[in-house]
Short mmCIF file of C-alpha atoms in Angstrom, two decimals:
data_model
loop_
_atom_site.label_atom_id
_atom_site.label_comp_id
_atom_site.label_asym_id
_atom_site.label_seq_id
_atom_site.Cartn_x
_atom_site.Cartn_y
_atom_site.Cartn_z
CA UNK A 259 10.61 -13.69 -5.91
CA UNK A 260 11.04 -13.38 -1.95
CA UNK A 261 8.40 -16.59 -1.89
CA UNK A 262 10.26 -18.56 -4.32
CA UNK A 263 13.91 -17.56 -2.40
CA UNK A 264 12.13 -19.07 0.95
CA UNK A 265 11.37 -22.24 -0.42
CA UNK A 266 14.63 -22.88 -2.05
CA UNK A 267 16.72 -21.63 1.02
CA UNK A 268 16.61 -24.81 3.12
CA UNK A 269 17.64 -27.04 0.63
CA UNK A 270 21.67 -26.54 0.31
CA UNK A 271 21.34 -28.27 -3.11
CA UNK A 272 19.58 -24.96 -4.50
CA UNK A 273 20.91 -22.23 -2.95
CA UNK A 274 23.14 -21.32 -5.88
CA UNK A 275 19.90 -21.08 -7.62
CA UNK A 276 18.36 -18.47 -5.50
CA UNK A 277 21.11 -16.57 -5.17
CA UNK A 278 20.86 -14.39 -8.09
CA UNK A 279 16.79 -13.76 -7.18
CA UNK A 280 17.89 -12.91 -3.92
CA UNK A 281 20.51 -9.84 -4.96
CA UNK A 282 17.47 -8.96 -6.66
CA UNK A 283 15.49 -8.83 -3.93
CA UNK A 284 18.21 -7.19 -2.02
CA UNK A 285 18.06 -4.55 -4.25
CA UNK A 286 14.30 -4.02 -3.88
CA UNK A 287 14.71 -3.70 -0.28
CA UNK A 288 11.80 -4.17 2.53
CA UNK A 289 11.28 -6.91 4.92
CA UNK A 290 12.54 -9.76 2.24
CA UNK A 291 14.63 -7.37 0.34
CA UNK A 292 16.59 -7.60 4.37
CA UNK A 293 16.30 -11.44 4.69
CA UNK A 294 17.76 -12.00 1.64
CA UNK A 295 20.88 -9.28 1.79
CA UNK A 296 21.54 -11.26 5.83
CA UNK A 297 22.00 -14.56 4.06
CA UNK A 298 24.00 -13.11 0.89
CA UNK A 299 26.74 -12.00 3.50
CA UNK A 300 26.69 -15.08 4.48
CA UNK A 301 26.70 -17.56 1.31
CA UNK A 302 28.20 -15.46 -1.38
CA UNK A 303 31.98 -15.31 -1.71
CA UNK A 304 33.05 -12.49 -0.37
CA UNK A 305 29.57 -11.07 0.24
CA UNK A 306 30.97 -9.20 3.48
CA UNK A 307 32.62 -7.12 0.92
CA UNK A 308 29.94 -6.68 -1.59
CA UNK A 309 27.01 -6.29 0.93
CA UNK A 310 28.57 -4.25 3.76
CA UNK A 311 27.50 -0.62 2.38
CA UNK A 312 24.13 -2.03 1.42
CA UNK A 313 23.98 -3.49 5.56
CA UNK A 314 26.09 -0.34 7.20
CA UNK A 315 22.92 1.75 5.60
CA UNK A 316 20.09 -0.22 6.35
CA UNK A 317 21.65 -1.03 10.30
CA UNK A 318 22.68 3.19 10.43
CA UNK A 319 19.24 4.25 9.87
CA UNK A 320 17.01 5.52 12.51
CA UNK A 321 13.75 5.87 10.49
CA UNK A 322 10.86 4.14 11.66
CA UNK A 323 9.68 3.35 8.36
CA UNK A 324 12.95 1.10 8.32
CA UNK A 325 12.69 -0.65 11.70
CA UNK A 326 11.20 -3.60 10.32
CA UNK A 327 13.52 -4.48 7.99
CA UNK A 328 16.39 -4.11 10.59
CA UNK A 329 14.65 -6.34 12.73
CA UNK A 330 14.08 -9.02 9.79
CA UNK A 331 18.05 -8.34 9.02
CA UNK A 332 18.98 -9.01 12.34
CA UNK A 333 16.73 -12.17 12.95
CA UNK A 334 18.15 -13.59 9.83
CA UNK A 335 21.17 -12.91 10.27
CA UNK A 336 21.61 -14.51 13.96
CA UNK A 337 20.33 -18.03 12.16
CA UNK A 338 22.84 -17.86 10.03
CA UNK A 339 26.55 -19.87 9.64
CA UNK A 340 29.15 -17.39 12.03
CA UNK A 341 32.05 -15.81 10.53
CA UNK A 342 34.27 -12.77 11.59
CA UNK A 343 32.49 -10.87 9.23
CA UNK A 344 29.03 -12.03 10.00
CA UNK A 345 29.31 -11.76 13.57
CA UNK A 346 30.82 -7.71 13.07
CA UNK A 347 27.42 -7.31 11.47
CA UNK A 348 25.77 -8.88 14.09
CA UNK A 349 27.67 -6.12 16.52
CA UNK A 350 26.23 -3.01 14.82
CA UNK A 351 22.63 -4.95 14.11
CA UNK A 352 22.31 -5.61 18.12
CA UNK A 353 22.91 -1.79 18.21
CA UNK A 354 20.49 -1.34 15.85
CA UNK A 355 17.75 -3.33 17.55
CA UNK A 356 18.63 -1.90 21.12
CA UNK A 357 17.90 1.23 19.68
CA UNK A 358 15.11 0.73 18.25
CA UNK A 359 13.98 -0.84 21.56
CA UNK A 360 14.35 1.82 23.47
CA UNK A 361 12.39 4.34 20.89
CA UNK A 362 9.40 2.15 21.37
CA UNK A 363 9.56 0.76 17.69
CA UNK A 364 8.98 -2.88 16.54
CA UNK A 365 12.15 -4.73 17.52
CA UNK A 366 13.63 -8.00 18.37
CA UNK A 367 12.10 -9.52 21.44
CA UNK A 368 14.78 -9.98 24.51
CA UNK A 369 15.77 -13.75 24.26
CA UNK A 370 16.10 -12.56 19.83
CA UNK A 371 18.41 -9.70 21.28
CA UNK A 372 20.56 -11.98 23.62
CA UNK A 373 21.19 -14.59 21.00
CA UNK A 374 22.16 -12.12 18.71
CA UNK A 375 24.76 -10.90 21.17
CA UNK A 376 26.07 -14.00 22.05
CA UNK A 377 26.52 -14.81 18.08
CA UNK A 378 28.35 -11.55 17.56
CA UNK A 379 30.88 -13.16 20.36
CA UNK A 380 30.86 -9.40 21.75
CA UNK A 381 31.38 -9.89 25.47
CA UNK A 382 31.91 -5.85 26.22
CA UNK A 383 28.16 -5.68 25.18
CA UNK A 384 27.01 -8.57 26.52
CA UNK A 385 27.96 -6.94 29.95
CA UNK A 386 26.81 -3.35 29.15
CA UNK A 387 23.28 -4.44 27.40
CA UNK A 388 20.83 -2.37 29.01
CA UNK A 389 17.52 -3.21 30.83
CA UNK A 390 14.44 -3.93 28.95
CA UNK A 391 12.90 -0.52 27.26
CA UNK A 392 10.87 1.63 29.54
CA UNK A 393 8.12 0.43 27.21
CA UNK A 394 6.57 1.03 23.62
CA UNK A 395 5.62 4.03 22.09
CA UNK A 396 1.87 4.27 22.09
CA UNK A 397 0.53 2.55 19.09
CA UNK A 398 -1.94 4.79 16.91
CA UNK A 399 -4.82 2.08 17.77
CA UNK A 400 -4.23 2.76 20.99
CA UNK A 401 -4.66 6.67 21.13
CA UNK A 402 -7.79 8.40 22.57
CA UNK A 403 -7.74 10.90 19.90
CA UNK A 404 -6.85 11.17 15.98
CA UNK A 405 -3.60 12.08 14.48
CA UNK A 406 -3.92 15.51 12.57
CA UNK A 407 -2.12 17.02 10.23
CA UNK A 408 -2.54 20.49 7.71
CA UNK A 409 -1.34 21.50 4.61
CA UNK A 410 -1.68 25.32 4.12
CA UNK A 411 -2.32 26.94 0.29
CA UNK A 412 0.52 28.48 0.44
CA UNK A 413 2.72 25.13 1.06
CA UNK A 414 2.72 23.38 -2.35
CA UNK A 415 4.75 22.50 -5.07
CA UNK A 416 4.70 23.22 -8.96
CA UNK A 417 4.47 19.64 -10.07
CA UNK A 418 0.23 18.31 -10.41
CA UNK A 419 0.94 14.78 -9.13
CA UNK A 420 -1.88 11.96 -10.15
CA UNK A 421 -0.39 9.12 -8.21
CA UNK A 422 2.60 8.11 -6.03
CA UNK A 423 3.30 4.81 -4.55
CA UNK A 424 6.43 4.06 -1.63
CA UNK A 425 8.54 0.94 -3.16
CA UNK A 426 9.91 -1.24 -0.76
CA UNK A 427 13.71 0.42 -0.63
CA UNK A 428 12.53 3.62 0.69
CA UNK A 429 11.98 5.22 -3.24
CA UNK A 430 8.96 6.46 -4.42
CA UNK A 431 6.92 6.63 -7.86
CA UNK A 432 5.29 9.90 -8.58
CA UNK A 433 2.76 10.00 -11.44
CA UNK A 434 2.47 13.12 -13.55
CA UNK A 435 0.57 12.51 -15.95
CA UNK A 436 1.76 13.24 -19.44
CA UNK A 437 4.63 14.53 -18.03
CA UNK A 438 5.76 10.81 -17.08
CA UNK A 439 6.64 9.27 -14.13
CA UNK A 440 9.60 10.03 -11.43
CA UNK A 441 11.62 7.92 -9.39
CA UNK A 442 12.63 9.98 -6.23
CA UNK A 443 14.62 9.45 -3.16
CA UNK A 444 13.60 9.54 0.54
CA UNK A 445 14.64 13.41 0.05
CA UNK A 446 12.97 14.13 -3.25
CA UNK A 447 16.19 14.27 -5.53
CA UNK A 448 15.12 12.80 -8.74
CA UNK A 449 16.71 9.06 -9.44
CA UNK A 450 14.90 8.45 -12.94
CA UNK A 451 12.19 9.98 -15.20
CA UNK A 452 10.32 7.90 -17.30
CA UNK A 453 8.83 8.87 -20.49
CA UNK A 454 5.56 7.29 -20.34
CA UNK A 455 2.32 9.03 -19.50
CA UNK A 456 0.79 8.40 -16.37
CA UNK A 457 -2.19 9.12 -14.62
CA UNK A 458 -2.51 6.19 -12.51
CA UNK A 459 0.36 3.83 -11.28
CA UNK A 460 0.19 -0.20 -10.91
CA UNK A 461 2.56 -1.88 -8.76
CA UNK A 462 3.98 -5.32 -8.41
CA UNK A 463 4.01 -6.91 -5.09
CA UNK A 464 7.67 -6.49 -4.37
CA UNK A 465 8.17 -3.68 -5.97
CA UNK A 466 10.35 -4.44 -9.05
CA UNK A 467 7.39 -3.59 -11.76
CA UNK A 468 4.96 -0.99 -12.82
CA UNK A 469 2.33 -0.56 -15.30
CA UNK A 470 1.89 2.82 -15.89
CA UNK A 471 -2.33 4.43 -17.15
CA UNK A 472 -2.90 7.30 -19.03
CA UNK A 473 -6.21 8.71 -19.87
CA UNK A 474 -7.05 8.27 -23.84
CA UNK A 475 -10.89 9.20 -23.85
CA UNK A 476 -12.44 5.84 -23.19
CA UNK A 477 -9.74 3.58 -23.12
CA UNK A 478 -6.48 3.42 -20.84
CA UNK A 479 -2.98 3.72 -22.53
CA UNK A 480 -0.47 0.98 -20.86
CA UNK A 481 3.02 0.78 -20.11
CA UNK A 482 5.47 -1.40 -18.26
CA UNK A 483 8.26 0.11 -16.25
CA UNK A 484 11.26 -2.39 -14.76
CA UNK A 485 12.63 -0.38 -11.86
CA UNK A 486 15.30 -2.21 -11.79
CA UNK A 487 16.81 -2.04 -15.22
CA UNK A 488 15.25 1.80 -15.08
CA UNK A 489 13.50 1.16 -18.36
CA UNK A 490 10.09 1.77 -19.81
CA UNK A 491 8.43 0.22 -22.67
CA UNK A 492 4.84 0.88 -24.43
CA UNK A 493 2.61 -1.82 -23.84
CA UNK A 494 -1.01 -1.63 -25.62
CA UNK A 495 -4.34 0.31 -25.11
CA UNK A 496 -7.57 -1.37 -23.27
CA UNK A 497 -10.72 -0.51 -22.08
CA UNK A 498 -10.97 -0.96 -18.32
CA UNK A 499 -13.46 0.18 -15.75
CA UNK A 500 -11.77 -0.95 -12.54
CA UNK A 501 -8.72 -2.42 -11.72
CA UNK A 502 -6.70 -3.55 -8.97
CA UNK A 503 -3.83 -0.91 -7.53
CA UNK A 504 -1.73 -4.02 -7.34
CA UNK A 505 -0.53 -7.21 -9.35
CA UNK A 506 1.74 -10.05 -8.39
CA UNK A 507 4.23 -9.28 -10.89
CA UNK A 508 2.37 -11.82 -13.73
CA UNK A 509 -1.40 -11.38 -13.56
CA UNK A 510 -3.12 -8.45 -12.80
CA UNK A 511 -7.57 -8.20 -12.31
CA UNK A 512 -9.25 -6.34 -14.25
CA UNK A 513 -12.97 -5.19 -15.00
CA UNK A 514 -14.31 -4.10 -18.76
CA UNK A 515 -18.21 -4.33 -18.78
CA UNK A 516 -19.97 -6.92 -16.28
CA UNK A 517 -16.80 -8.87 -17.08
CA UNK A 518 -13.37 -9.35 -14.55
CA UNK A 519 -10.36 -10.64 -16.62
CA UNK A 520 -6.76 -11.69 -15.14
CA UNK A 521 -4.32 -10.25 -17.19
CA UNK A 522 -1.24 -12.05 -18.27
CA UNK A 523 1.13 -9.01 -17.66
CA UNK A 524 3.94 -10.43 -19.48
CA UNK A 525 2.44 -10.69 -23.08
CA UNK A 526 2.76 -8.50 -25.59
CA UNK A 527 -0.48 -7.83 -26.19
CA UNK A 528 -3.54 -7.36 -23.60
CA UNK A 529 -4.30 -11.05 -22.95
CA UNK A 530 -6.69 -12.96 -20.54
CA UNK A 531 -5.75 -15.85 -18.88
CA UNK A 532 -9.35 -16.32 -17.16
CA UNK A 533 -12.63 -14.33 -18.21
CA UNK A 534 -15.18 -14.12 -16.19
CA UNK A 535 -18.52 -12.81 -17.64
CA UNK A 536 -21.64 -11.43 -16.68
CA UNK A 537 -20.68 -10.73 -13.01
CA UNK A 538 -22.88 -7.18 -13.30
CA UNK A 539 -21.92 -3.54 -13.60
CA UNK A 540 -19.07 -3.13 -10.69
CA UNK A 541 -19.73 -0.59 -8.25
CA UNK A 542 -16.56 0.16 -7.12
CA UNK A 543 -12.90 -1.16 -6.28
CA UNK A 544 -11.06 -4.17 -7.10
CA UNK A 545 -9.43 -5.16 -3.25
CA UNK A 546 -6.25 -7.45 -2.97
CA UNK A 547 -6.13 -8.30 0.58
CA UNK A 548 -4.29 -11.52 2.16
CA UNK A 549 -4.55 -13.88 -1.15
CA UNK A 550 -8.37 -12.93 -2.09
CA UNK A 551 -9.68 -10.86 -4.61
CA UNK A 552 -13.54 -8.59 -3.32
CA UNK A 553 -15.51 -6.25 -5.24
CA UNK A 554 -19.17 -5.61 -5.14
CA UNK A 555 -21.36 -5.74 -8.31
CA UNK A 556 -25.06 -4.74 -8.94
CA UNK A 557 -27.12 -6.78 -11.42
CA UNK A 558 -30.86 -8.00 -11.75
CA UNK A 559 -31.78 -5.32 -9.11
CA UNK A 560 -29.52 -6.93 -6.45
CA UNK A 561 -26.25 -5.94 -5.35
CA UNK A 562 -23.54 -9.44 -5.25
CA UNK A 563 -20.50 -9.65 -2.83
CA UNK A 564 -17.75 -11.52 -4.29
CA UNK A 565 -14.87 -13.02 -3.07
CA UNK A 566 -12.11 -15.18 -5.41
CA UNK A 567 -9.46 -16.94 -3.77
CA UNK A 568 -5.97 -16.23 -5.38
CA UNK A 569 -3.78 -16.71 -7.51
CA UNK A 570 -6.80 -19.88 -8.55
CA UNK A 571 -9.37 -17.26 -9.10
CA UNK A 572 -11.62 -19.50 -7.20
CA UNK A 573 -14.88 -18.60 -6.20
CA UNK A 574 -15.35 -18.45 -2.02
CA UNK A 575 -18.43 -16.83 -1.97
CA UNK A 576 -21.08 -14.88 -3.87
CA UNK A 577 -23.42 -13.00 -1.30
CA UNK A 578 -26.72 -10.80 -2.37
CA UNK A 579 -25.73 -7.52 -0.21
CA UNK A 580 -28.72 -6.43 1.97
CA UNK A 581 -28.57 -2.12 1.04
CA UNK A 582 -28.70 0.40 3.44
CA UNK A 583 -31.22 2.70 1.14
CA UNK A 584 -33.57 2.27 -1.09
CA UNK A 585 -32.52 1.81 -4.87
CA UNK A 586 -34.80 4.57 -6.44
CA UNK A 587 -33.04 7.13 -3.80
CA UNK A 588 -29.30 6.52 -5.46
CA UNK A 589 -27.46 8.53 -8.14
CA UNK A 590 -24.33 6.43 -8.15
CA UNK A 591 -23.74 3.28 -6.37
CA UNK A 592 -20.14 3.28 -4.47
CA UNK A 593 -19.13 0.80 -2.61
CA UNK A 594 -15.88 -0.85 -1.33
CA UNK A 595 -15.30 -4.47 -0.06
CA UNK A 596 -12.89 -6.43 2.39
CA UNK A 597 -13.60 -9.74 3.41
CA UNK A 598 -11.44 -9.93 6.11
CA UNK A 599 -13.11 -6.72 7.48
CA UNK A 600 -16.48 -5.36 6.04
CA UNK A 601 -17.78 -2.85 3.12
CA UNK A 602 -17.97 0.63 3.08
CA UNK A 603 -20.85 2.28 1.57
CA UNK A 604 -20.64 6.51 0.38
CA UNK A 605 -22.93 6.10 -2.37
CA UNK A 606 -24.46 9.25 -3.62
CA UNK A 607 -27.93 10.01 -3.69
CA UNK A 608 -29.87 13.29 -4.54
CA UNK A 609 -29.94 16.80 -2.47
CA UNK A 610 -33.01 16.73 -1.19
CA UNK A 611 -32.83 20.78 -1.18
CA UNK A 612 -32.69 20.86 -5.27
CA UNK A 613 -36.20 19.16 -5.25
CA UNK A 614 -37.75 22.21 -6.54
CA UNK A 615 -38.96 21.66 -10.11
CA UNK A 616 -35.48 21.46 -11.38
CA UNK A 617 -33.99 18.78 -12.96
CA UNK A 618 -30.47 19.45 -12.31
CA UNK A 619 -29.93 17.71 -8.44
CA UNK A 620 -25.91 17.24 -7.51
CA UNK A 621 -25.29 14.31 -6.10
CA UNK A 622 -24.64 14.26 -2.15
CA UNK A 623 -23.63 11.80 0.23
CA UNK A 624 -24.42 12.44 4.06
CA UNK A 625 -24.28 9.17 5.68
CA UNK A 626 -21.24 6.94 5.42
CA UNK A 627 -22.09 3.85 6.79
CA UNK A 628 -19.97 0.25 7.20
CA UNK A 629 -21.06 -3.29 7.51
CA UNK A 630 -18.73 -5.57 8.90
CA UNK A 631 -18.97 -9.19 7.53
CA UNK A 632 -21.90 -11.02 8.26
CA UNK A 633 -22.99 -8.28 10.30
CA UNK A 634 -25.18 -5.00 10.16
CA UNK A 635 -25.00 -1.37 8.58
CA UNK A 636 -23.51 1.25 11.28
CA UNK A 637 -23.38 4.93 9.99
CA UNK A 638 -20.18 6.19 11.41
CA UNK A 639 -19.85 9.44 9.23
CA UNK A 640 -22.49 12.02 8.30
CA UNK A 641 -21.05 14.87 6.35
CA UNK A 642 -21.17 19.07 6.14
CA UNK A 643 -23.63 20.54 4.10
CA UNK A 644 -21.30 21.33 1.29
CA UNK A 645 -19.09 18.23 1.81
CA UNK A 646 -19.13 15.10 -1.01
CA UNK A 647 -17.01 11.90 -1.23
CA UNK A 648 -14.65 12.42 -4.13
CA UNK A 649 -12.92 9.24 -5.78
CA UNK A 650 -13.87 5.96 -5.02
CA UNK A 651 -12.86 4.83 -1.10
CA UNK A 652 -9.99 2.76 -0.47
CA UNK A 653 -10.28 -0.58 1.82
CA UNK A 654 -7.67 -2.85 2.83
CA UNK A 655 -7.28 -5.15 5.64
CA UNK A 656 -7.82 -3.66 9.06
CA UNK A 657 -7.89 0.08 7.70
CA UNK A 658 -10.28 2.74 5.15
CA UNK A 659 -9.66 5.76 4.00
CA UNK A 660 -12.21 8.16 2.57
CA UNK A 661 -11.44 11.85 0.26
CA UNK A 662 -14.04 14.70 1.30
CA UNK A 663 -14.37 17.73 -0.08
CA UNK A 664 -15.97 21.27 0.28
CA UNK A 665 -15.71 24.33 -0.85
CA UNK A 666 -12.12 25.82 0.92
CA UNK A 667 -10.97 22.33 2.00
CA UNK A 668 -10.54 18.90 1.48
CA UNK A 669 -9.93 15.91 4.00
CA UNK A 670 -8.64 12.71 4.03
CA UNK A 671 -9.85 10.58 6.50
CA UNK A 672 -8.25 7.59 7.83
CA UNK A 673 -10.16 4.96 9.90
CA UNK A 674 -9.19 1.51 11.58
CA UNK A 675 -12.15 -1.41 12.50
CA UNK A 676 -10.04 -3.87 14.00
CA UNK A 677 -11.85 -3.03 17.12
CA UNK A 678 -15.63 -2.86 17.77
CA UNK A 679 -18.56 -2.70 14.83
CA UNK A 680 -17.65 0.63 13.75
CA UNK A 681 -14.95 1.84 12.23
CA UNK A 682 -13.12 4.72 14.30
CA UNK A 683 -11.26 7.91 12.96
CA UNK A 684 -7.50 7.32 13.40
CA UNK A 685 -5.69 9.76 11.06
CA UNK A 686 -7.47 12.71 9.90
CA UNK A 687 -4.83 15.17 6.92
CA UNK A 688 -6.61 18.88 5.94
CA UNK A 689 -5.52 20.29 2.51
CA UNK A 690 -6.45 23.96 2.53
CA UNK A 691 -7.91 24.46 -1.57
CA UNK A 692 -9.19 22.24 -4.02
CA UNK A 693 -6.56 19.68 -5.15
CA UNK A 694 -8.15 15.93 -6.16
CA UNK A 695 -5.82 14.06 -4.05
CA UNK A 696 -5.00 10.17 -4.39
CA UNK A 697 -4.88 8.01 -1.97
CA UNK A 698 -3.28 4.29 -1.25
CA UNK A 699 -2.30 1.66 1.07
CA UNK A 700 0.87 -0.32 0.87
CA UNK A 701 0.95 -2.41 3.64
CA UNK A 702 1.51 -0.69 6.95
CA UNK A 703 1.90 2.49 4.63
CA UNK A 704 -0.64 5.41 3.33
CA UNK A 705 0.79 7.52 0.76
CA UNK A 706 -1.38 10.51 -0.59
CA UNK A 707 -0.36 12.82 -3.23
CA UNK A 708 -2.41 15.92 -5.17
CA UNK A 709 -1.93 18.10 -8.21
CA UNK A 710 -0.67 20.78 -5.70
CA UNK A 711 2.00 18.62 -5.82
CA UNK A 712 1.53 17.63 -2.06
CA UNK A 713 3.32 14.36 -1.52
CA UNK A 714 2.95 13.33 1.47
CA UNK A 715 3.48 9.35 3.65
CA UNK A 716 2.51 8.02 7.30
CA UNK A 717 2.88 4.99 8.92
CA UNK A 718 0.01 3.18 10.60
CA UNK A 719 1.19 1.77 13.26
CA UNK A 720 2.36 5.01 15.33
CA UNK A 721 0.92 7.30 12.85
CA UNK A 722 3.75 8.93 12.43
CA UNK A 723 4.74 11.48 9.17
CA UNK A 724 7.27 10.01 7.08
CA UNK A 725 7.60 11.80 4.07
CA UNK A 726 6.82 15.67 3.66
CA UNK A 727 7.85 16.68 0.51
CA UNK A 728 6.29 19.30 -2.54
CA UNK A 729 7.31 18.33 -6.11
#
């Protein structure tokens, strides 16, 4: 939607066209949902009007969740036609991006600022704008030591959450199982309940769609939720093994068997538009990262790195994996994939302490090791004695996260390799008990929730807490 809005913009002949996908948008919220509420102020008849709660909201807000989609408000805005009205938004988003300056968040640059003074025609601040920021806050890739955070037993909620995703307007989605599914604010008051079971949530890229999972033995039970029009419809049943967290709002990847499908998510019934067979038995998650599709398989004795270009499903590469350990030594094969960054391997192999006559061996991971593309394995984690890798690990571009869990505690553990060959601890969140936590990236976003009902959101580039709520 925000893609399609971009291309039509520039042509004046079309903009009556976009307009209705961009209130839309608008409505969504995030960077584009920003862009596109700057240049309804300015093209829709009396849009000032309309839009001006909607702005006065976004440019009021000091959360640094936010700060990017004042900063894409106020760049759009400043490129836009003036008007009295635009140019007494312009006043309050120059505010807004001073301020933001001086807390050391992501803001316009100072030429940006001092255009979009000089548009807002505001001479008083003109003269009073102050010097450049004393600089930025220190960025979380830039700290010497990890972010930590606790959760106590004693600080839960009553509500076992399965899944929660952040939505682009600030919202969230909390999954409850056969309870149903929530729509919350910022603060946690309730905006819609959904009847659908859900155990695991699916979310368009901009936000605007959902298909909902609920366990039915061996197959999935699936639902489509329209946040906007708040409603929620049954869709069909399917037998899946993996899938991707994310979909683009019309196809979504899938993997029954040695076989990936894309999904056509707007038919009635479960249909393919591509099949792809005999790939081998997937060993772990589906990754959407930057256009490309990754997942690692293991067939003929060999494990295969693929990579599909998207939305062609084109094939870039198909690599035979070099392993880290030998194949006779693993229980269960896990293993993650980026191609922008590298794959993570916590597969589990056998205790060697249970090799005493007894059949019965737990499986135990003590080395977590990473291979960056084209490169070499590096362990960069070994484990506690009574500490296992629970759920499979999540990878997206530039950052991993990892669930571990022992007896009293579990951990997630949040690491970055932009920098070096290894990947290095960054965030690191202690949940005091046993609660089988979920855990997912949405953009510059991690959102984790548990059946404590623990929900809980940080930001990646400071590291910062931004939601710290029990359900």
């Amino acid at each position: 939607m925000a893609v399609a809005v971009d291309v039509l913009w520039p042509l004046e002949s079309e903009r009556s066209t976009a307009v209705e996908w961009m209130r839309r948008a608008a409505e969504i919220g995030g960077r584009p949902g920003a862009r596109s509420l700057a240049r309804l102020i300015s093209v829709v008849q009396d849009g000032y009007r309309q839009f001006w709660p909607q702005a006065l909201e976004l440019l009021q807000s000091d959360s640094v969740e936010e700060a990017p989609a004042r900063m894409e408000f106020a760049e759009t805005l400043r490129k836009e036609p003036k008007s009295p009205q635009a140019q007494t938004l312009a006043r309050l988003a120059a505010r807004a991006a001073l301020r933001d300056a001086g807390q050391g968040l992501h803001s316009l640059g100072p030429i940006p600022i001092r255009q979009l003074i000089d548009y807002s025609g505001d001479g008083a601040l003109r003269a009073d704008i102050p010097p450049r920021s004393h600089g930025r806050k220190v960025e979380l890739n830039d700290l010497g030591t990890p972010r930590q955070y606790f959760i106590a037993a004693n600080d839960r909620g009553s509500t076992q959450i399965s899944d929660a995703v952040l939505l682009p307007s600030g919202s969230c989605l909390v999954a409850m199982g056969e309870v149903g599914l929530k729509l919350i604010t910022r603060e946690g008051r309730t905006i819609a309940h959904f009847d659908e079971p859900a155990d695991r949530v699916v979310v368009s890229e901009n936000g605007s769609r959902i298909i909902t999972m609920a366990r039915r033995g061996a197959v999935w039970s699936l639902a489509r939720v329209d946040i906007l029009s708040r409603k929620a419809t049954p869709w069909c049943h399917a037998e899946i093994s993996h899938f991707a967290a994310s979909f683009d709002g019309a196809t979504w990847y899938v993997v029954c068997g040695q076989d990936l499908y894309a999904i056509d998510t707007t038919s009635q019934r479960f249909d393919a538009l591509w099949r792809l067979p005999d790939l081998g038995h997937s060993v772990g998650p589906l990754t959407l990262a930057s256009a490309k599709l990754d997942f690692v398989t293991y067939k003929d004795k060999n494990l295969w790195l693929w990579e599909y270009q998207l939305p062609q499903l084109r094939l870039k590469s198909k690599t035979l994996l070099p392993f880290s350990r030998p194949f006779e030594t693993v229980r269960e094969f896990r293993l993650a994939s980026c191609s922008e960054s590298g794959v993570l391997d916590c597969s589990a192999v056998p205790d060697p302490q249970a090799a005493t006559g007894s059949e019965t061996q737990s499986p135990s991971t003590s080395q977590i090791l990473f291979r960056k593309t084209n490169g070499s394995w590096n362990e960069f984690l070994t484990l506690g004695v009574d500490e296992q890798v629970v759920a499979d690990p999540v990878v997206t571009t530039n950052w991993l996260a990892l669930c571990v869990a022992s007896q009293a505690a579990e951990r997630i553990l949040v690491y970055s390799y932009a920098k070096g060959a290894k990947p290095v601890l960054r965030i690191e969140i202690g949940i005091e008990g046993r609660c089988n936590p979920s855990v997912r990236f949405d953009g510059s976003l991690l959102t984790i929730a548990d059946d404590l009902g623990h929900l809980r959101a940080y930001e990646l580039t400071y590291g910062e807490q931004i939601r710290d709520l029990n359900i």
